[in-house]
């Protein structure tokens, strides 16, 4: 039997990763702000991915999207 919490976390992690990669590519395409250092930008990406994962998990828990 699979663990529904683990499934939820894995799905949210995968979707958050895909979203973050897409946003990073969009940033690169639109040319990064030259005032932002790469280390700071990478930290922002990590923070954004974590926030996106939490948002996705909350949507699934509230049944606004299927697991």
Short mmCIF file of C-alpha atoms in Angstrom, two decimals:
data_model
loop_
_atom_site.label_atom_id
_atom_site.label_comp_id
_atom_site.label_asym_id
_atom_site.label_seq_id
_atom_site.Cartn_x
_atom_site.Cartn_y
_atom_site.Cartn_z
CA UNK A 1 0.00 0.00 0.00
CA UNK A 2 1.40 3.39 -0.92
CA UNK A 3 1.67 6.27 1.51
CA UNK A 4 -0.69 9.08 0.37
CA UNK A 5 1.34 11.73 2.19
CA UNK A 6 4.51 10.57 0.43
CA UNK A 7 2.69 10.59 -2.92
CA UNK A 8 1.43 14.11 -2.24
CA UNK A 9 4.90 15.32 -1.35
CA UNK A 10 6.48 13.68 -4.41
CA UNK A 11 3.88 15.14 -6.77
CA UNK A 12 4.26 18.61 -5.26
CA UNK A 13 8.07 18.33 -5.42
CA UNK A 14 7.96 17.33 -9.11
CA UNK A 15 5.53 20.09 -10.08
CA UNK A 16 7.45 22.70 -8.08
CA UNK A 17 10.70 21.63 -9.77
CA UNK A 18 9.11 21.91 -13.23
CA UNK A 19 7.67 25.33 -12.38
CA UNK A 20 11.01 26.57 -11.04
CA UNK A 21 12.93 25.38 -14.10
CA UNK A 22 10.40 27.08 -16.37
CA UNK A 23 10.69 30.33 -14.42
CA UNK A 24 14.51 30.17 -14.49
CA UNK A 25 14.44 29.68 -18.26
CA UNK A 26 12.05 32.60 -18.60
CA UNK A 27 14.41 34.74 -16.51
CA UNK A 28 17.35 33.75 -18.69
CA UNK A 29 15.39 34.45 -21.86
CA UNK A 30 14.34 37.85 -20.51
CA UNK A 31 17.92 38.49 -19.33
CA UNK A 32 18.55 38.46 -15.61
CA UNK A 33 18.73 41.66 -13.68
CA UNK A 34 22.48 42.43 -13.73
CA UNK A 35 22.24 43.86 -10.21
CA UNK A 36 21.39 40.42 -8.78
CA UNK A 37 24.37 38.20 -8.01
CA UNK A 38 24.11 34.59 -9.19
CA UNK A 39 24.30 33.23 -5.63
CA UNK A 40 21.42 35.45 -4.57
CA UNK A 41 19.45 34.41 -7.66
CA UNK A 42 19.98 30.70 -6.93
CA UNK A 43 18.84 31.24 -3.33
CA UNK A 44 15.72 32.98 -4.65
CA UNK A 45 15.06 29.98 -6.91
CA UNK A 46 15.33 27.61 -3.93
CA UNK A 47 12.97 29.76 -1.89
CA UNK A 48 10.51 30.03 -4.79
CA UNK A 49 10.57 26.25 -5.33
CA UNK A 50 9.81 25.61 -1.65
CA UNK A 51 6.95 28.11 -1.72
CA UNK A 52 5.56 26.59 -4.93
CA UNK A 53 5.73 23.08 -3.43
CA UNK A 54 3.77 24.26 -0.38
CA UNK A 55 1.20 25.98 -2.59
CA UNK A 56 0.71 22.81 -4.67
CA UNK A 57 0.40 20.62 -1.58
CA UNK A 58 -2.22 22.98 -0.12
CA UNK A 59 -4.21 22.93 -3.37
CA UNK A 60 -4.19 19.14 -3.44
CA UNK A 61 -5.14 18.90 0.24
CA UNK A 62 -8.04 21.32 -0.31
CA UNK A 63 -9.07 19.19 -3.33
CA UNK A 64 -8.67 22.00 -5.81
CA UNK A 65 -6.60 19.67 -7.97
CA UNK A 66 -6.33 15.88 -8.26
CA UNK A 67 -3.44 13.92 -6.81
#
